[in-house]
C-alpha cells in the first residue's frame, strides 16, 4: 500500500468514531508554531560586542556548524522550515538585530535593524515574534535587570523593552500577523533574600512604565514569562508565576507558561484550562526540562501530548499561542528544530484524532473504566499513516526521510563553517 492507500485505511478507522480526518488536516494546516531562532546559534546573537550567555540558562554541547551570521541563520531556518509541514512564525530576540557592524546599545535598537528579517519573512509568508534580550549583557551581570535597585540600570532595561515593543508593532504592521513580544528576565537571588517584596515592587513599576504606550493589539501583543529558578538564582525569582499571572490579568496582557519553569511534578498541561477560563489568550514556550530547565529538544512524550490535548479539546487552537523554546548545542541544530517542531505538530494531530467528545461524556457519566480503556486504545491507532500523508500533501519529507536532507545540508553547508 502506498501512503495514500494507508491514509484511506487509517481514515476509516477514525471515521468509525466520528472523526473526520480530512477536516482535521485542514484545521491542522491553519496552526502556526512560533519557531525560536535561537536554536540555530546557541542563543548567541549578532551583537558586535557580544557577551557570553548569561541569565542562568545554558546551551551545552559543541556540535559543529552553528550559524554565525544572519544569512547563515536564515539559511538554516529555511532548511528546517522546508522539512516541517505548514506555514509558521519565527521568534526573534533583540540580539539578532543587524546593525551593519556598528555597536548599537540595546536601548537604541530600532525597526530598521530588523528589516532584513522582515523582508525574509515577507517573501516566505512567515510571521515574526519578538523578545527583548535582558541577559548576556554587562548591565545584567549581577542578575538583576528590571528589578535592579539601581534606577539607572532599571531605566536602561525599561528603554530596551519599550524599543522592543515598537519592533513588535513594526513586525505586526509589515507582515499582517500579530507579533507576540515576550518579556523574560533572569532576576533573582542565589541565596535567601532579606526582602522579597522590594524587587517585585520594582519589577511591577518597571512593567507599568514599559507598557505605558498604547500599541494596537492588532500589531503587537505583550506577554510576560515567569520562572521558578535559574542557575545562580536558586533561592528566589522575582518574576514568579504568581507575580506574572496576577500582573498579566490586571493589565490585560498575556501570560506565557514555559514548560521548564515549574517545580518538577507540576505540569503546564494542567494549567492551560485554568488560564483559559480567565484570559482570552495564553502563550506557551514548549520545552523539555530534564532534571532542571535544561531546554532539551521536545520529544513526542506524554506531557507534549497532554498539552496538545488541552489545546484541542478546549477548542483553543486560536487562543493558545504555541512557541518553542529549546536549545541543544550537542546535535545538528537544523535537525533539532525539525525534530522539535514536527513533534509539536504531530502532538496536535494526535490530539485532534482522539474521540474527545466521547471521552468527555464518559467522564461526566462517571464511566472511568471506558474513559481509560479508550484513551489507551487510541494510543496505538494508525496515527502515523495520517501524519505521513499530511507530510506528503504539504510537500515535506515523509517519515525519517527528512534526515537525508539534513545530512546533505550538513555536508554541503554546515561542515564548511569553521
Ligand atoms: C529562560 C526562558 C527564556 C529563554 C529565551 C532565550 O529560562 O525560558 O524564554 O529561554 O528567551
Ligand atoms: Zn522560555
PDB file of C-alpha atoms in Angstrom, residues 179-359:
ATOM      1  CA  UNK A 179       3.600  39.859  16.858  1.00  0.00           C
ATOM      2  CA  UNK A 180       3.907  38.489  20.359  1.00  0.00           C
ATOM      3  CA  UNK A 181       6.525  40.409  22.336  1.00  0.00           C
ATOM      4  CA  UNK A 182       7.566  38.397  25.346  1.00  0.00           C
ATOM      5  CA  UNK A 183       9.400  39.737  28.368  1.00  0.00           C
ATOM      6  CA  UNK A 184      11.528  37.307  30.317  1.00  0.00           C
ATOM      7  CA  UNK A 185      14.077  38.491  32.883  1.00  0.00           C
ATOM      8  CA  UNK A 186      16.559  36.417  34.864  1.00  0.00           C
ATOM      9  CA  UNK A 187      16.206  38.451  38.064  1.00  0.00           C
ATOM     10  CA  UNK A 188      16.611  36.565  41.300  1.00  0.00           C
ATOM     11  CA  UNK A 189      18.902  35.707  44.179  1.00  0.00           C
ATOM     12  CA  UNK A 190      21.194  32.772  44.755  1.00  0.00           C
ATOM     13  CA  UNK A 191      20.534  32.802  48.465  1.00  0.00           C
ATOM     14  CA  UNK A 192      17.763  33.571  50.896  1.00  0.00           C
ATOM     15  CA  UNK A 193      16.543  37.114  50.305  1.00  0.00           C
ATOM     16  CA  UNK A 194      16.099  39.617  53.099  1.00  0.00           C
ATOM     17  CA  UNK A 195      13.475  41.410  51.037  1.00  0.00           C
ATOM     18  CA  UNK A 196      11.179  39.624  48.632  1.00  0.00           C
ATOM     19  CA  UNK A 197       8.707  42.419  48.182  1.00  0.00           C
ATOM     20  CA  UNK A 198      11.062  45.218  47.134  1.00  0.00           C
ATOM     21  CA  UNK A 199      12.342  43.594  43.923  1.00  0.00           C
ATOM     22  CA  UNK A 200       8.811  42.598  42.939  1.00  0.00           C
ATOM     23  CA  UNK A 201       7.579  46.121  43.592  1.00  0.00           C
ATOM     24  CA  UNK A 202      10.340  47.454  41.343  1.00  0.00           C
ATOM     25  CA  UNK A 203       9.573  44.908  38.626  1.00  0.00           C
ATOM     26  CA  UNK A 204       5.915  45.894  38.756  1.00  0.00           C
ATOM     27  CA  UNK A 205       6.767  49.573  38.424  1.00  0.00           C
ATOM     28  CA  UNK A 206       9.158  48.858  35.542  1.00  0.00           C
ATOM     29  CA  UNK A 207       6.498  46.891  33.682  1.00  0.00           C
ATOM     30  CA  UNK A 208       3.955  49.665  34.226  1.00  0.00           C
ATOM     31  CA  UNK A 209       6.369  52.096  32.653  1.00  0.00           C
ATOM     32  CA  UNK A 210       7.175  49.769  29.736  1.00  0.00           C
ATOM     33  CA  UNK A 211       3.504  49.273  28.929  1.00  0.00           C
ATOM     34  CA  UNK A 212       2.531  52.932  29.179  1.00  0.00           C
ATOM     35  CA  UNK A 213       2.416  53.487  25.466  1.00  0.00           C
ATOM     36  CA  UNK A 214      -0.687  52.022  23.888  1.00  0.00           C
ATOM     37  CA  UNK A 215       0.142  49.848  20.920  1.00  0.00           C
ATOM     38  CA  UNK A 216      -2.628  48.446  18.764  1.00  0.00           C
ATOM     39  CA  UNK A 217      -3.177  44.814  19.754  1.00  0.00           C
ATOM     40  CA  UNK A 218      -3.753  44.031  16.117  1.00  0.00           C
ATOM     41  CA  UNK A 219       0.004  44.513  15.654  1.00  0.00           C
ATOM     42  CA  UNK A 220       1.598  43.655  18.957  1.00  0.00           C
ATOM     43  CA  UNK A 221       0.577  41.593  21.961  1.00  0.00           C
ATOM     44  CA  UNK A 222       2.612  41.886  25.151  1.00  0.00           C
ATOM     45  CA  UNK A 223       3.341  38.943  27.334  1.00  0.00           C
ATOM     46  CA  UNK A 224       5.361  38.070  30.432  1.00  0.00           C
ATOM     47  CA  UNK A 225       7.139  34.795  31.176  1.00  0.00           C
ATOM     48  CA  UNK A 226       7.547  33.530  34.724  1.00  0.00           C
ATOM     49  CA  UNK A 227      10.112  31.142  36.135  1.00  0.00           C
ATOM     50  CA  UNK A 228      10.731  29.170  39.298  1.00  0.00           C
ATOM     51  CA  UNK A 229      14.537  29.320  39.467  1.00  0.00           C
ATOM     52  CA  UNK A 230      17.668  29.612  37.348  1.00  0.00           C
ATOM     53  CA  UNK A 231      21.349  28.797  37.783  1.00  0.00           C
ATOM     54  CA  UNK A 232      22.597  31.359  40.286  1.00  0.00           C
ATOM     55  CA  UNK A 233      19.064  32.307  41.256  1.00  0.00           C
ATOM     56  CA  UNK A 234      18.167  29.207  43.199  1.00  0.00           C
ATOM     57  CA  UNK A 235      16.530  30.788  46.233  1.00  0.00           C
ATOM     58  CA  UNK A 236      14.288  33.427  44.744  1.00  0.00           C
ATOM     59  CA  UNK A 237      12.970  34.527  41.366  1.00  0.00           C
ATOM     60  CA  UNK A 238      11.438  37.975  41.153  1.00  0.00           C
ATOM     61  CA  UNK A 239       9.185  37.162  38.193  1.00  0.00           C
ATOM     62  CA  UNK A 240       7.486  34.153  39.728  1.00  0.00           C
ATOM     63  CA  UNK A 241       4.335  32.523  38.445  1.00  0.00           C
ATOM     64  CA  UNK A 242       2.007  34.245  40.916  1.00  0.00           C
ATOM     65  CA  UNK A 243       3.617  37.583  40.200  1.00  0.00           C
ATOM     66  CA  UNK A 244       3.162  37.439  36.463  1.00  0.00           C
ATOM     67  CA  UNK A 245      -0.211  35.726  36.334  1.00  0.00           C
ATOM     68  CA  UNK A 246      -1.629  38.464  38.523  1.00  0.00           C
ATOM     69  CA  UNK A 247       0.233  41.184  36.678  1.00  0.00           C
ATOM     70  CA  UNK A 248      -0.933  39.968  33.282  1.00  0.00           C
ATOM     71  CA  UNK A 249      -4.539  39.561  34.384  1.00  0.00           C
ATOM     72  CA  UNK A 250      -4.722  43.036  35.921  1.00  0.00           C
ATOM     73  CA  UNK A 251      -3.039  44.723  32.992  1.00  0.00           C
ATOM     74  CA  UNK A 252      -4.781  42.850  30.247  1.00  0.00           C
ATOM     75  CA  UNK A 253      -1.645  41.376  28.723  1.00  0.00           C
ATOM     76  CA  UNK A 254      -0.739  37.710  28.198  1.00  0.00           C
ATOM     77  CA  UNK A 255       0.906  35.228  30.491  1.00  0.00           C
ATOM     78  CA  UNK A 256       3.479  32.924  28.989  1.00  0.00           C
ATOM     79  CA  UNK A 257       3.938  29.483  30.502  1.00  0.00           C
ATOM     80  CA  UNK A 258       7.276  27.803  29.778  1.00  0.00           C
ATOM     81  CA  UNK A 259       7.113  24.064  30.379  1.00  0.00           C
ATOM     82  CA  UNK A 260      10.561  24.142  32.020  1.00  0.00           C
ATOM     83  CA  UNK A 261       9.664  26.829  34.535  1.00  0.00           C
ATOM     84  CA  UNK A 262       7.814  24.939  37.244  1.00  0.00           C
ATOM     85  CA  UNK A 263       8.514  22.511  40.040  1.00  0.00           C
ATOM     86  CA  UNK A 264       9.256  19.045  38.658  1.00  0.00           C
ATOM     87  CA  UNK A 265       5.862  17.449  39.293  1.00  0.00           C
ATOM     88  CA  UNK A 266       3.934  20.498  38.147  1.00  0.00           C
ATOM     89  CA  UNK A 267       2.797  20.351  34.528  1.00  0.00           C
ATOM     90  CA  UNK A 268       1.746  23.062  32.115  1.00  0.00           C
ATOM     91  CA  UNK A 269      -0.895  20.791  30.595  1.00  0.00           C
ATOM     92  CA  UNK A 270      -2.871  21.144  33.805  1.00  0.00           C
ATOM     93  CA  UNK A 271      -2.588  24.923  33.832  1.00  0.00           C
ATOM     94  CA  UNK A 272      -3.959  25.696  30.374  1.00  0.00           C
ATOM     95  CA  UNK A 273      -7.645  25.181  31.186  1.00  0.00           C
ATOM     96  CA  UNK A 274      -7.355  27.329  34.300  1.00  0.00           C
ATOM     97  CA  UNK A 275      -5.798  30.140  32.284  1.00  0.00           C
ATOM     98  CA  UNK A 276      -8.384  29.853  29.510  1.00  0.00           C
ATOM     99  CA  UNK A 277     -11.229  30.498  31.929  1.00  0.00           C
ATOM    100  CA  UNK A 278      -9.856  33.911  32.757  1.00  0.00           C
ATOM    101  CA  UNK A 279      -7.753  35.004  29.801  1.00  0.00           C
ATOM    102  CA  UNK A 280      -8.652  35.473  26.174  1.00  0.00           C
ATOM    103  CA  UNK A 281      -5.239  34.159  25.142  1.00  0.00           C
ATOM    104  CA  UNK A 282      -2.321  32.394  26.756  1.00  0.00           C
ATOM    105  CA  UNK A 283       1.180  31.863  25.365  1.00  0.00           C
ATOM    106  CA  UNK A 284       3.452  28.846  25.722  1.00  0.00           C
ATOM    107  CA  UNK A 285       7.128  28.076  25.483  1.00  0.00           C
ATOM    108  CA  UNK A 286       7.142  24.386  24.848  1.00  0.00           C
ATOM    109  CA  UNK A 287      10.426  22.977  26.062  1.00  0.00           C
ATOM    110  CA  UNK A 288      11.676  19.786  27.751  1.00  0.00           C
ATOM    111  CA  UNK A 289      13.224  20.097  31.162  1.00  0.00           C
ATOM    112  CA  UNK A 290      15.465  17.169  32.092  1.00  0.00           C
ATOM    113  CA  UNK A 291      16.206  17.389  35.830  1.00  0.00           C
ATOM    114  CA  UNK A 292      16.217  21.181  35.534  1.00  0.00           C
ATOM    115  CA  UNK A 293      15.195  23.820  32.989  1.00  0.00           C
ATOM    116  CA  UNK A 294      17.613  22.233  30.539  1.00  0.00           C
ATOM    117  CA  UNK A 295      15.782  23.204  27.325  1.00  0.00           C
ATOM    118  CA  UNK A 296      16.156  19.827  25.622  1.00  0.00           C
ATOM    119  CA  UNK A 297      14.540  19.324  22.212  1.00  0.00           C
ATOM    120  CA  UNK A 298      10.902  18.395  22.711  1.00  0.00           C
ATOM    121  CA  UNK A 299      10.054  14.755  22.117  1.00  0.00           C
ATOM    122  CA  UNK A 300       6.712  13.085  21.463  1.00  0.00           C
ATOM    123  CA  UNK A 301       6.178  12.272  25.120  1.00  0.00           C
ATOM    124  CA  UNK A 302       3.149  12.133  27.374  1.00  0.00           C
ATOM    125  CA  UNK A 303       3.330  15.737  28.524  1.00  0.00           C
ATOM    126  CA  UNK A 304       3.617  17.077  24.988  1.00  0.00           C
ATOM    127  CA  UNK A 305       0.557  15.052  24.011  1.00  0.00           C
ATOM    128  CA  UNK A 306      -1.289  16.204  27.118  1.00  0.00           C
ATOM    129  CA  UNK A 307      -0.565  19.852  26.303  1.00  0.00           C
ATOM    130  CA  UNK A 308      -1.819  19.312  22.758  1.00  0.00           C
ATOM    131  CA  UNK A 309      -4.963  17.593  24.042  1.00  0.00           C
ATOM    132  CA  UNK A 310      -5.725  20.502  26.342  1.00  0.00           C
ATOM    133  CA  UNK A 311      -5.437  22.955  23.464  1.00  0.00           C
ATOM    134  CA  UNK A 312      -7.513  20.859  21.085  1.00  0.00           C
ATOM    135  CA  UNK A 313     -10.290  19.606  23.334  1.00  0.00           C
ATOM    136  CA  UNK A 314     -10.839  23.043  24.832  1.00  0.00           C
ATOM    137  CA  UNK A 315     -11.238  24.375  21.318  1.00  0.00           C
ATOM    138  CA  UNK A 316      -8.390  26.785  21.941  1.00  0.00           C
ATOM    139  CA  UNK A 317      -6.176  26.497  18.872  1.00  0.00           C
ATOM    140  CA  UNK A 318      -6.672  30.214  18.266  1.00  0.00           C
ATOM    141  CA  UNK A 319      -6.279  31.162  21.923  1.00  0.00           C
ATOM    142  CA  UNK A 320      -3.101  29.332  22.865  1.00  0.00           C
ATOM    143  CA  UNK A 321      -0.070  30.833  21.161  1.00  0.00           C
ATOM    144  CA  UNK A 322       2.368  27.991  20.775  1.00  0.00           C
ATOM    145  CA  UNK A 323       6.038  28.919  20.848  1.00  0.00           C
ATOM    146  CA  UNK A 324       9.022  26.626  21.197  1.00  0.00           C
ATOM    147  CA  UNK A 325      11.983  27.165  23.487  1.00  0.00           C
ATOM    148  CA  UNK A 326      14.800  24.649  23.405  1.00  0.00           C
ATOM    149  CA  UNK A 327      18.455  24.922  22.508  1.00  0.00           C
ATOM    150  CA  UNK A 328      20.624  21.870  22.226  1.00  0.00           C
ATOM    151  CA  UNK A 329      24.184  22.504  21.059  1.00  0.00           C
ATOM    152  CA  UNK A 330      25.148  18.828  21.123  1.00  0.00           C
ATOM    153  CA  UNK A 331      23.275  17.775  17.983  1.00  0.00           C
ATOM    154  CA  UNK A 332      22.757  19.108  14.481  1.00  0.00           C
ATOM    155  CA  UNK A 333      20.791  22.303  15.057  1.00  0.00           C
ATOM    156  CA  UNK A 334      18.687  22.055  11.905  1.00  0.00           C
ATOM    157  CA  UNK A 335      17.718  18.562  12.992  1.00  0.00           C
ATOM    158  CA  UNK A 336      16.878  19.883  16.466  1.00  0.00           C
ATOM    159  CA  UNK A 337      14.412  22.397  15.018  1.00  0.00           C
ATOM    160  CA  UNK A 338      12.968  19.795  12.686  1.00  0.00           C
ATOM    161  CA  UNK A 339      12.508  17.135  15.349  1.00  0.00           C
ATOM    162  CA  UNK A 340      11.014  19.507  17.893  1.00  0.00           C
ATOM    163  CA  UNK A 341       8.673  21.360  15.579  1.00  0.00           C
ATOM    164  CA  UNK A 342       7.472  18.223  13.830  1.00  0.00           C
ATOM    165  CA  UNK A 343       6.778  16.745  17.247  1.00  0.00           C
ATOM    166  CA  UNK A 344       4.693  19.725  18.292  1.00  0.00           C
ATOM    167  CA  UNK A 345       2.581  19.463  15.158  1.00  0.00           C
ATOM    168  CA  UNK A 346       2.382  15.698  15.480  1.00  0.00           C
ATOM    169  CA  UNK A 347       1.137  16.048  19.046  1.00  0.00           C
ATOM    170  CA  UNK A 348      -1.622  18.390  17.895  1.00  0.00           C
ATOM    171  CA  UNK A 349      -2.597  15.896  15.219  1.00  0.00           C
ATOM    172  CA  UNK A 350      -2.636  13.125  17.831  1.00  0.00           C
ATOM    173  CA  UNK A 351      -4.960  15.229  19.975  1.00  0.00           C
ATOM    174  CA  UNK A 352      -7.248  16.037  17.043  1.00  0.00           C
ATOM    175  CA  UNK A 353      -7.553  12.336  16.273  1.00  0.00           C
ATOM    176  CA  UNK A 354      -8.985  11.459  19.687  1.00  0.00           C
ATOM    177  CA  UNK A 355     -12.718  10.957  20.290  1.00  0.00           C
ATOM    178  CA  UNK A 356     -12.634  13.937  22.610  1.00  0.00           C
ATOM    179  CA  UNK A 357     -16.376  14.473  22.900  1.00  0.00           C
ATOM    180  CA  UNK A 358     -16.953  10.809  23.697  1.00  0.00           C
ATOM    181  CA  UNK A 359     -14.231  10.783  26.357  1.00  0.00           C
TER     182      UNK A 359
END
